[in-house]
Amino acid sequence: MGNLKGKDILTAEQFSQEEVWLILRTAERLGDEMKKSLDLLRGYILATLFFEPSTRTRLSFEAAMHRLGGEVISVAQAKSASSAAKGESLADTARTVEQYCDLIVIRHPQIGSAQEVAEAASIPVINAGDGAGQHPTQALLDIYTIWKECGRLEDLTVALVGDLKHGRTVHSLSALLGLFDVRLIFISPSALATPVEITQRLRARDVEIAESEDLAAAALESDVLYVTRIQRERFEDPSEYERLKGSYIVDNSLVQRFKEGTVVMHPLPRVDEIDPEVDSYPGAAYFRQVRNGLYIRMALLLLVLGKA
Ligand code: NCD
């Protein structure tokens, strides 16, 4: 089995299939044990530093730490409320925060920011989203959800839909799915296609991938439809966002075309990509996905702190 003790979690590309299974199995066990009081991290302190908006990622890390008996210190609006607003470098912030805690979780708009913090700090650092880069813990909860909803991680067709250029969750998830026998269909407007470095790396690993703009066709053959938001905050030109928003909408008329048992996922927040009428479809897994995020983050905290 892999060992994650003391490791940074910076990108989905860092994981072996063995490590992914270790995390998924640990999360599964924690889900089963939720009703017990788990005091495994008593005496440990987690710091969460969020320089970008978040509901689920920050709250689930903090809830995970509380569920495990640990403590949390947090700067929710780190851009304006931390010394970054006075001009402090990220490296100095990291060298400061590590004096107070055992583990840092950071979200920041710049690609590579979590790596920079990890280089400055001697304690483990978890990337909770670095701009349009990576979001490895989201990808882990996504692949956990696929495993739980579909009952397997092989012989699956997964369509990744929406803003594949800026969407860090799909950058990370495609890397994790590439470790398994899964076919990927990337569905986006051509202006928001997956960065070529990502498709090249997947092709080099012999992952079966297709790129298309046709959501309706992909809906017919997919086991999982992973829908994402057009990432408005990443556009340099607001008129380009206006042109592309609403490119894909999943509604009941699309659901009618699904083959039996297709699962619909979304990292959330949604804007208009999934019509709320779809929420009552049994395969709509996005709120179960949120719950799974708690188990995955509990597992990661335990594994990284060597307490699993
Ligand atoms: C995602 C993110 O922050 O990248 N949200 C999340 O962490 N659940 C997706 C998004 O913002 O669209």
mmCIF file of C-alpha atoms and ligand atoms in Angstrom:
data_model
loop_
_atom_site.group_PDB
_atom_site.id
_atom_site.type_symbol
_atom_site.label_atom_id
_atom_site.label_comp_id
_atom_site.label_asym_id
_atom_site.label_seq_id
_atom_site.Cartn_x
_atom_site.Cartn_y
_atom_site.Cartn_z
ATOM 1 C CA MET A 1 0.000 0.000 0.000
ATOM 2 C CA GLY A 2 1.153 3.561 -0.650
ATOM 3 C CA ASN A 3 2.111 5.780 2.237
ATOM 4 C CA LEU A 4 1.015 9.412 2.272
ATOM 5 C CA LYS A 5 2.395 10.333 5.705
ATOM 6 C CA GLY A 6 4.048 13.765 5.648
ATOM 7 C CA LYS A 7 3.364 14.207 1.924
ATOM 8 C CA ASP A 8 2.029 17.300 0.203
ATOM 9 C CA ILE A 9 -1.089 16.845 -1.954
ATOM 10 C CA LEU A 10 -0.499 19.252 -4.830
ATOM 11 C CA THR A 11 -1.698 17.658 -8.064
ATOM 12 C CA ALA A 12 -3.732 14.640 -9.156
ATOM 13 C CA GLU A 13 -0.784 13.649 -11.328
ATOM 14 C CA GLN A 14 1.214 12.668 -8.240
ATOM 15 C CA PHE A 15 -0.913 9.621 -7.410
ATOM 16 C CA SER A 16 -0.405 5.974 -8.270
ATOM 17 C CA GLN A 17 -3.443 3.729 -8.624
ATOM 18 C CA GLU A 18 -2.398 2.070 -5.359
ATOM 19 C CA GLU A 19 -2.484 5.398 -3.503
ATOM 20 C CA VAL A 20 -5.900 6.235 -4.959
ATOM 21 C CA TRP A 21 -7.247 2.915 -3.667
ATOM 22 C CA LEU A 22 -5.711 3.548 -0.247
ATOM 23 C CA ILE A 23 -7.543 6.896 -0.057
ATOM 24 C CA LEU A 24 -10.846 5.477 -1.366
ATOM 25 C CA ARG A 25 -10.808 2.529 1.042
ATOM 26 C CA THR A 26 -9.930 4.784 3.971
ATOM 27 C CA ALA A 27 -12.781 7.151 3.033
ATOM 28 C CA GLU A 28 -15.194 4.223 2.771
ATOM 29 C CA ARG A 29 -14.236 3.020 6.247
ATOM 30 C CA LEU A 30 -14.649 6.524 7.698
ATOM 31 C CA GLY A 31 -18.077 6.859 6.105
ATOM 32 C CA ASP A 32 -19.117 3.685 7.915
ATOM 33 C CA GLU A 33 -17.705 4.940 11.220
ATOM 34 C CA MET A 34 -19.270 8.412 11.059
ATOM 35 C CA LYS A 35 -21.694 7.730 13.895
ATOM 36 C CA LYS A 36 -18.868 7.027 16.360
ATOM 37 C CA SER A 37 -16.849 9.820 17.876
ATOM 38 C CA LEU A 38 -13.489 9.685 16.199
ATOM 39 C CA ASP A 39 -10.748 11.268 18.274
ATOM 40 C CA LEU A 40 -7.903 10.301 15.994
ATOM 41 C CA LEU A 41 -6.589 13.839 15.451
ATOM 42 C CA ARG A 42 -6.974 15.222 18.972
ATOM 43 C CA GLY A 43 -4.218 17.767 19.583
ATOM 44 C CA TYR A 44 -3.662 18.497 15.875
ATOM 45 C CA ILE A 45 -4.369 21.856 14.254
ATOM 46 C CA LEU A 46 -5.293 22.440 10.607
ATOM 47 C CA ALA A 47 -4.940 25.899 9.013
ATOM 48 C CA THR A 48 -7.169 26.739 6.038
ATOM 49 C CA LEU A 49 -6.085 29.689 3.881
ATOM 50 C CA PHE A 50 -8.598 30.616 1.196
ATOM 51 C CA PHE A 51 -7.695 33.426 -1.211
ATOM 52 C CA GLU A 52 -10.686 32.582 -3.454
ATOM 53 C CA PRO A 53 -14.376 31.936 -2.682
ATOM 54 C CA SER A 54 -15.372 28.510 -1.408
ATOM 55 C CA THR A 55 -18.301 26.863 0.350
ATOM 56 C CA ARG A 56 -17.802 23.109 0.065
ATOM 57 C CA THR A 57 -14.053 22.750 -0.024
ATOM 58 C CA ARG A 58 -13.304 24.879 3.024
ATOM 59 C CA LEU A 59 -16.270 23.718 5.099
ATOM 60 C CA SER A 60 -15.672 20.054 4.315
ATOM 61 C CA PHE A 61 -11.987 20.264 5.291
ATOM 62 C CA GLU A 62 -12.944 22.051 8.487
ATOM 63 C CA ALA A 63 -15.827 19.661 9.237
ATOM 64 C CA ALA A 64 -13.510 16.711 8.529
ATOM 65 C CA MET A 65 -10.968 18.029 11.040
ATOM 66 C CA HIS A 66 -13.668 18.612 13.667
ATOM 67 C CA ARG A 67 -15.139 15.140 13.070
ATOM 68 C CA LEU A 68 -11.713 13.671 13.756
ATOM 69 C CA GLY A 69 -11.322 15.583 17.030
ATOM 70 C CA GLY A 70 -8.809 18.145 15.742
ATOM 71 C CA GLU A 71 -8.870 21.937 15.745
ATOM 72 C CA VAL A 72 -9.028 24.445 12.894
ATOM 73 C CA ILE A 73 -7.643 27.934 12.397
ATOM 74 C CA SER A 74 -8.798 29.704 9.300
ATOM 75 C CA VAL A 75 -8.493 32.803 7.132
ATOM 76 C CA ALA A 76 -11.537 32.673 4.895
ATOM 77 C CA GLN A 77 -10.933 35.851 2.921
ATOM 78 C CA ALA A 78 -7.174 35.636 2.894
ATOM 79 C CA LYS A 79 -6.822 38.051 -0.024
ATOM 80 C CA SER A 80 -8.217 40.980 1.906
ATOM 81 C CA ALA A 81 -8.057 39.743 5.512
ATOM 82 C CA SER A 82 -4.511 38.347 5.757
ATOM 83 C CA SER A 83 -1.181 40.184 5.555
ATOM 84 C CA ALA A 84 -1.187 39.400 1.823
ATOM 85 C CA ALA A 85 -3.219 42.637 1.611
ATOM 86 C CA LYS A 86 -0.154 44.427 3.092
ATOM 87 C CA GLY A 87 2.125 42.919 0.455
ATOM 88 C CA GLU A 88 3.402 39.830 2.279
ATOM 89 C CA SER A 89 4.680 37.103 -0.063
ATOM 90 C CA LEU A 90 3.017 33.715 -0.138
ATOM 91 C CA ALA A 91 6.263 32.112 1.029
ATOM 92 C CA ASP A 92 6.425 34.358 4.106
ATOM 93 C CA THR A 93 2.766 33.675 4.878
ATOM 94 C CA ALA A 94 3.553 29.949 4.674
ATOM 95 C CA ARG A 95 6.600 30.243 6.966
ATOM 96 C CA THR A 96 4.406 32.103 9.456
ATOM 97 C CA VAL A 97 1.319 29.901 9.376
ATOM 98 C CA GLU A 98 3.340 26.705 9.805
ATOM 99 C CA GLN A 99 4.439 27.922 13.243
ATOM 100 C CA TYR A 100 0.838 27.531 14.430
ATOM 101 C CA CYS A 101 -0.368 24.269 12.927
ATOM 102 C CA ASP A 102 0.378 20.761 11.631
ATOM 103 C CA LEU A 103 -1.102 20.980 8.133
ATOM 104 C CA ILE A 104 -2.018 23.760 5.687
ATOM 105 C CA VAL A 105 -4.877 23.680 3.161
ATOM 106 C CA ILE A 106 -4.632 26.496 0.617
ATOM 107 C CA ARG A 107 -6.777 27.831 -2.232
ATOM 108 C CA HIS A 108 -5.298 30.640 -4.316
ATOM 109 C CA PRO A 109 -5.983 32.111 -7.791
ATOM 110 C CA GLN A 110 -2.446 31.593 -9.089
ATOM 111 C CA ILE A 111 -1.396 28.342 -10.805
ATOM 112 C CA GLY A 112 1.507 26.857 -8.831
ATOM 113 C CA SER A 113 0.645 28.723 -5.603
ATOM 114 C CA ALA A 114 0.203 25.569 -3.508
ATOM 115 C CA GLN A 115 3.556 24.313 -4.775
ATOM 116 C CA GLU A 116 5.130 27.612 -3.685
ATOM 117 C CA VAL A 117 3.627 27.275 -0.206
ATOM 118 C CA ALA A 118 4.784 23.654 -0.005
ATOM 119 C CA GLU A 119 8.327 24.663 -0.894
ATOM 120 C CA ALA A 120 8.377 27.311 1.832
ATOM 121 C CA ALA A 121 6.697 25.272 4.572
ATOM 122 C CA SER A 122 8.121 22.165 6.193
ATOM 123 C CA ILE A 123 4.698 20.782 7.197
ATOM 124 C CA PRO A 124 2.343 19.067 4.695
ATOM 125 C CA VAL A 125 0.387 21.309 2.331
ATOM 126 C CA ILE A 126 -2.829 20.370 0.511
ATOM 127 C CA ASN A 127 -3.854 22.191 -2.667
ATOM 128 C CA ALA A 128 -7.559 23.109 -2.478
ATOM 129 C CA GLY A 129 -7.447 24.714 -5.947
ATOM 130 C CA ASP A 130 -4.690 26.789 -7.583
ATOM 131 C CA GLY A 131 -6.376 29.025 -10.141
ATOM 132 C CA ALA A 132 -7.073 27.207 -13.392
ATOM 133 C CA GLY A 133 -4.483 24.568 -12.405
ATOM 134 C CA GLN A 134 -5.380 21.600 -10.223
ATOM 135 C CA HIS A 135 -7.893 20.581 -7.553
ATOM 136 C CA PRO A 136 -6.703 17.122 -6.503
ATOM 137 C CA THR A 137 -8.947 16.600 -3.465
ATOM 138 C CA GLN A 138 -12.045 17.350 -5.557
ATOM 139 C CA ALA A 139 -10.868 14.758 -8.080
ATOM 140 C CA LEU A 140 -10.486 12.194 -5.301
ATOM 141 C CA LEU A 141 -14.028 12.775 -4.059
ATOM 142 C CA ASP A 142 -15.238 12.660 -7.664
ATOM 143 C CA ILE A 143 -13.596 9.329 -8.380
ATOM 144 C CA TYR A 144 -14.867 8.014 -5.036
ATOM 145 C CA THR A 145 -18.377 9.046 -6.109
ATOM 146 C CA ILE A 146 -17.988 7.321 -9.495
ATOM 147 C CA TRP A 147 -16.824 4.162 -7.729
ATOM 148 C CA LYS A 148 -19.767 4.246 -5.292
ATOM 149 C CA GLU A 149 -22.411 5.181 -7.885
ATOM 150 C CA CYS A 150 -21.251 2.821 -10.666
ATOM 151 C CA GLY A 151 -19.844 0.054 -8.453
ATOM 152 C CA ARG A 152 -16.578 -0.085 -10.415
ATOM 153 C CA LEU A 153 -13.714 1.930 -11.884
ATOM 154 C CA GLU A 154 -13.243 -0.017 -15.061
ATOM 155 C CA ASP A 155 -15.098 -0.370 -18.338
ATOM 156 C CA LEU A 156 -16.719 3.064 -17.974
ATOM 157 C CA THR A 157 -17.344 5.947 -20.363
ATOM 158 C CA VAL A 158 -17.098 9.306 -18.604
ATOM 159 C CA ALA A 159 -18.068 12.547 -20.383
ATOM 160 C CA LEU A 160 -16.498 15.710 -18.941
ATOM 161 C CA VAL A 161 -18.644 18.680 -19.962
ATOM 162 C CA GLY A 162 -18.289 22.464 -19.915
ATOM 163 C CA ASP A 163 -15.327 24.756 -19.324
ATOM 164 C CA LEU A 164 -12.518 22.269 -19.749
ATOM 165 C CA LYS A 165 -9.970 25.008 -20.372
ATOM 166 C CA HIS A 166 -10.235 26.775 -17.018
ATOM 167 C CA GLY A 167 -11.903 24.049 -14.939
ATOM 168 C CA ARG A 168 -9.324 22.730 -12.500
ATOM 169 C CA THR A 169 -11.615 19.936 -11.312
ATOM 170 C CA VAL A 170 -11.617 18.329 -14.769
ATOM 171 C CA HIS A 171 -7.850 18.783 -15.112
ATOM 172 C CA SER A 172 -7.394 16.765 -11.934
ATOM 173 C CA LEU A 173 -10.197 14.267 -12.508
ATOM 174 C CA SER A 174 -9.032 13.307 -16.006
ATOM 175 C CA ALA A 175 -5.576 12.534 -14.590
ATOM 176 C CA LEU A 176 -7.036 10.252 -11.903
ATOM 177 C CA LEU A 177 -9.444 8.511 -14.289
ATOM 178 C CA GLY A 178 -6.487 7.915 -16.602
ATOM 179 C CA LEU A 179 -5.114 5.495 -13.989
ATOM 180 C CA PHE A 180 -8.101 3.209 -14.604
ATOM 181 C CA ASP A 181 -9.670 1.490 -17.586
ATOM 182 C CA VAL A 182 -11.987 4.395 -18.403
ATOM 183 C CA ARG A 183 -12.824 6.056 -21.720
ATOM 184 C CA LEU A 184 -13.013 9.865 -21.567
ATOM 185 C CA ILE A 185 -15.120 12.134 -23.791
ATOM 186 C CA PHE A 186 -14.300 15.826 -23.438
ATOM 187 C CA ILE A 187 -17.307 17.980 -24.387
ATOM 188 C CA SER A 188 -16.755 21.736 -24.650
ATOM 189 C CA PRO A 189 -17.074 24.665 -27.031
ATOM 190 C CA SER A 190 -13.812 24.742 -29.021
ATOM 191 C CA ALA A 191 -12.736 27.953 -27.230
ATOM 192 C CA LEU A 192 -12.906 26.107 -23.891
ATOM 193 C CA ALA A 193 -11.220 22.845 -24.885
ATOM 194 C CA THR A 194 -8.952 20.910 -22.529
ATOM 195 C CA PRO A 195 -5.376 22.302 -22.544
ATOM 196 C CA VAL A 196 -3.237 20.276 -24.977
ATOM 197 C CA GLU A 197 -0.628 19.470 -22.304
ATOM 198 C CA ILE A 198 -3.355 17.532 -20.507
ATOM 199 C CA THR A 199 -4.651 15.624 -23.537
ATOM 200 C CA GLN A 200 -1.070 14.905 -24.629
ATOM 201 C CA ARG A 201 -0.156 13.473 -21.242
ATOM 202 C CA LEU A 202 -3.261 11.273 -21.293
ATOM 203 C CA ARG A 203 -2.561 10.053 -24.830
ATOM 204 C CA ALA A 204 1.047 9.321 -23.887
ATOM 205 C CA ARG A 205 -0.324 7.051 -21.159
ATOM 206 C CA ASP A 206 -2.589 5.291 -23.703
ATOM 207 C CA VAL A 207 -5.801 6.616 -22.162
ATOM 208 C CA GLU A 208 -8.684 6.437 -24.633
ATOM 209 C CA ILE A 209 -9.961 9.993 -25.147
ATOM 210 C CA ALA A 210 -12.276 11.764 -27.583
ATOM 211 C CA GLU A 211 -13.052 15.466 -27.942
ATOM 212 C CA SER A 212 -16.396 16.778 -29.162
ATOM 213 C CA GLU A 213 -18.836 19.676 -28.916
ATOM 214 C CA ASP A 214 -21.873 17.409 -29.045
ATOM 215 C CA LEU A 215 -23.366 16.847 -25.603
ATOM 216 C CA ALA A 216 -26.503 15.119 -26.900
ATOM 217 C CA ALA A 217 -24.462 12.427 -28.681
ATOM 218 C CA ALA A 218 -22.218 11.844 -25.654
ATOM 219 C CA ALA A 219 -25.272 11.603 -23.384
ATOM 220 C CA LEU A 220 -26.378 8.469 -25.284
ATOM 221 C CA GLU A 221 -23.277 6.479 -24.475
ATOM 222 C CA SER A 222 -21.943 7.813 -21.160
ATOM 223 C CA ASP A 223 -22.025 6.030 -17.820
ATOM 224 C CA VAL A 224 -21.142 9.296 -16.099
ATOM 225 C CA LEU A 225 -21.829 12.869 -17.204
ATOM 226 C CA TYR A 226 -19.548 15.188 -15.220
ATOM 227 C CA VAL A 227 -20.878 18.710 -15.773
ATOM 228 C CA THR A 228 -18.964 21.895 -14.915
ATOM 229 C CA ARG A 229 -19.611 25.631 -14.684
ATOM 230 C CA ILE A 230 -18.240 28.076 -17.251
ATOM 231 C CA GLN A 231 -15.575 29.723 -15.034
ATOM 232 C CA ARG A 232 -16.526 33.380 -15.389
ATOM 233 C CA GLU A 233 -13.746 34.654 -13.088
ATOM 234 C CA ARG A 234 -11.034 33.209 -15.359
ATOM 235 C CA PHE A 235 -12.067 35.121 -18.528
ATOM 236 C CA GLU A 236 -9.967 38.113 -19.564
ATOM 237 C CA ASP A 237 -12.728 39.336 -21.881
ATOM 238 C CA PRO A 238 -16.206 39.484 -20.272
ATOM 239 C CA SER A 239 -17.889 39.466 -23.706
ATOM 240 C CA GLU A 240 -16.285 36.071 -24.374
ATOM 241 C CA TYR A 241 -17.935 34.767 -21.199
ATOM 242 C CA GLU A 242 -21.274 36.207 -22.336
ATOM 243 C CA ARG A 243 -20.847 34.432 -25.675
ATOM 244 C CA LEU A 244 -20.080 31.057 -24.122
ATOM 245 C CA LYS A 245 -22.247 30.940 -21.009
ATOM 246 C CA GLY A 246 -25.185 28.603 -21.283
ATOM 247 C CA SER A 247 -23.351 26.504 -23.898
ATOM 248 C CA TYR A 248 -24.590 23.270 -22.345
ATOM 249 C CA ILE A 249 -27.690 22.667 -20.273
ATOM 250 C CA VAL A 250 -28.610 19.316 -18.781
ATOM 251 C CA ASP A 251 -32.385 19.152 -18.410
ATOM 252 C CA ASN A 252 -35.021 16.417 -18.399
ATOM 253 C CA SER A 253 -35.146 16.269 -22.192
ATOM 254 C CA LEU A 254 -31.457 15.285 -22.205
ATOM 255 C CA VAL A 255 -31.968 12.858 -19.308
ATOM 256 C CA GLN A 256 -34.562 11.046 -21.490
ATOM 257 C CA ARG A 257 -31.746 10.146 -23.882
ATOM 258 C CA PHE A 258 -29.549 8.517 -21.229
ATOM 259 C CA LYS A 259 -28.868 4.825 -21.243
ATOM 260 C CA GLU A 260 -29.955 2.954 -18.111
ATOM 261 C CA GLY A 261 -28.221 4.102 -14.941
ATOM 262 C CA THR A 262 -26.282 7.130 -16.210
ATOM 263 C CA VAL A 263 -24.926 9.163 -13.294
ATOM 264 C CA VAL A 264 -24.905 12.986 -13.373
ATOM 265 C CA MET A 265 -22.203 14.719 -11.359
ATOM 266 C CA HIS A 266 -21.118 18.327 -10.812
ATOM 267 C CA PRO A 267 -18.427 19.709 -8.485
ATOM 268 C CA LEU A 268 -20.790 22.614 -7.706
ATOM 269 C CA PRO A 269 -21.546 25.479 -7.572
ATOM 270 C CA ARG A 270 -23.882 25.211 -10.571
ATOM 271 C CA VAL A 271 -25.120 28.267 -12.385
ATOM 272 C CA ASP A 272 -27.457 27.078 -15.154
ATOM 273 C CA GLU A 273 -25.721 23.934 -16.450
ATOM 274 C CA ILE A 274 -28.068 21.539 -14.667
ATOM 275 C CA ASP A 275 -31.718 22.475 -14.526
ATOM 276 C CA PRO A 276 -33.077 21.888 -10.978
ATOM 277 C CA GLU A 277 -35.757 19.668 -12.573
ATOM 278 C CA VAL A 278 -32.996 17.050 -12.936
ATOM 279 C CA ASP A 279 -32.450 16.917 -9.141
ATOM 280 C CA SER A 280 -35.186 14.310 -8.714
ATOM 281 C CA TYR A 281 -33.593 11.985 -11.312
ATOM 282 C CA PRO A 282 -32.204 9.034 -9.261
ATOM 283 C CA GLY A 283 -28.835 9.268 -10.998
ATOM 284 C CA ALA A 284 -28.361 12.934 -9.987
ATOM 285 C CA ALA A 285 -25.438 12.379 -7.634
ATOM 286 C CA TYR A 286 -24.161 15.914 -7.009
ATOM 287 C CA PHE A 287 -25.342 16.257 -3.412
ATOM 288 C CA ARG A 288 -24.164 12.732 -2.553
ATOM 289 C CA GLN A 289 -20.890 13.864 -4.112
ATOM 290 C CA VAL A 290 -20.758 16.732 -1.588
ATOM 291 C CA ARG A 291 -21.155 14.258 1.283
ATOM 292 C CA ASN A 292 -18.411 12.066 -0.128
ATOM 293 C CA GLY A 293 -16.125 15.095 0.036
ATOM 294 C CA LEU A 294 -16.308 14.929 3.804
ATOM 295 C CA TYR A 295 -15.179 11.288 3.887
ATOM 296 C CA ILE A 296 -12.376 11.845 1.373
ATOM 297 C CA ARG A 297 -11.037 14.853 3.276
ATOM 298 C CA MET A 298 -11.207 12.949 6.572
ATOM 299 C CA ALA A 299 -9.209 10.173 4.904
ATOM 300 C CA LEU A 300 -6.627 12.612 3.533
ATOM 301 C CA LEU A 301 -6.136 14.360 6.879
ATOM 302 C CA LEU A 302 -5.568 11.013 8.606
ATOM 303 C CA LEU A 303 -3.266 9.639 5.929
ATOM 304 C CA VAL A 304 -1.137 12.769 5.603
ATOM 305 C CA LEU A 305 -0.803 13.063 9.383
ATOM 306 C CA GLY A 306 0.066 9.360 9.626
ATOM 307 C CA LYS A 307 -2.955 8.473 11.782
ATOM 308 C CA ALA A 308 -5.051 6.284 9.449
HETATM 309 C C1 NCD B 1 -14.934 23.921 -7.997
HETATM 310 C C2 NCD B 1 -13.697 24.784 -7.883
HETATM 311 O O1 NCD B 1 -13.560 25.575 -6.939
HETATM 312 O O2 NCD B 1 -12.851 24.604 -8.734
HETATM 313 N N1 NCD B 1 -15.728 23.962 -6.842
HETATM 314 C C3 NCD B 1 -15.444 23.105 -5.808
HETATM 315 O O3 NCD B 1 -14.362 23.092 -5.262
HETATM 316 N N2 NCD B 1 -16.408 22.242 -5.469
HETATM 317 C C4 NCD B 1 -15.709 24.129 -9.231
HETATM 318 C C5 NCD B 1 -16.120 25.514 -9.620
HETATM 319 O O4 NCD B 1 -15.845 26.500 -8.935
HETATM 320 O O5 NCD B 1 -16.752 25.622 -10.667
#
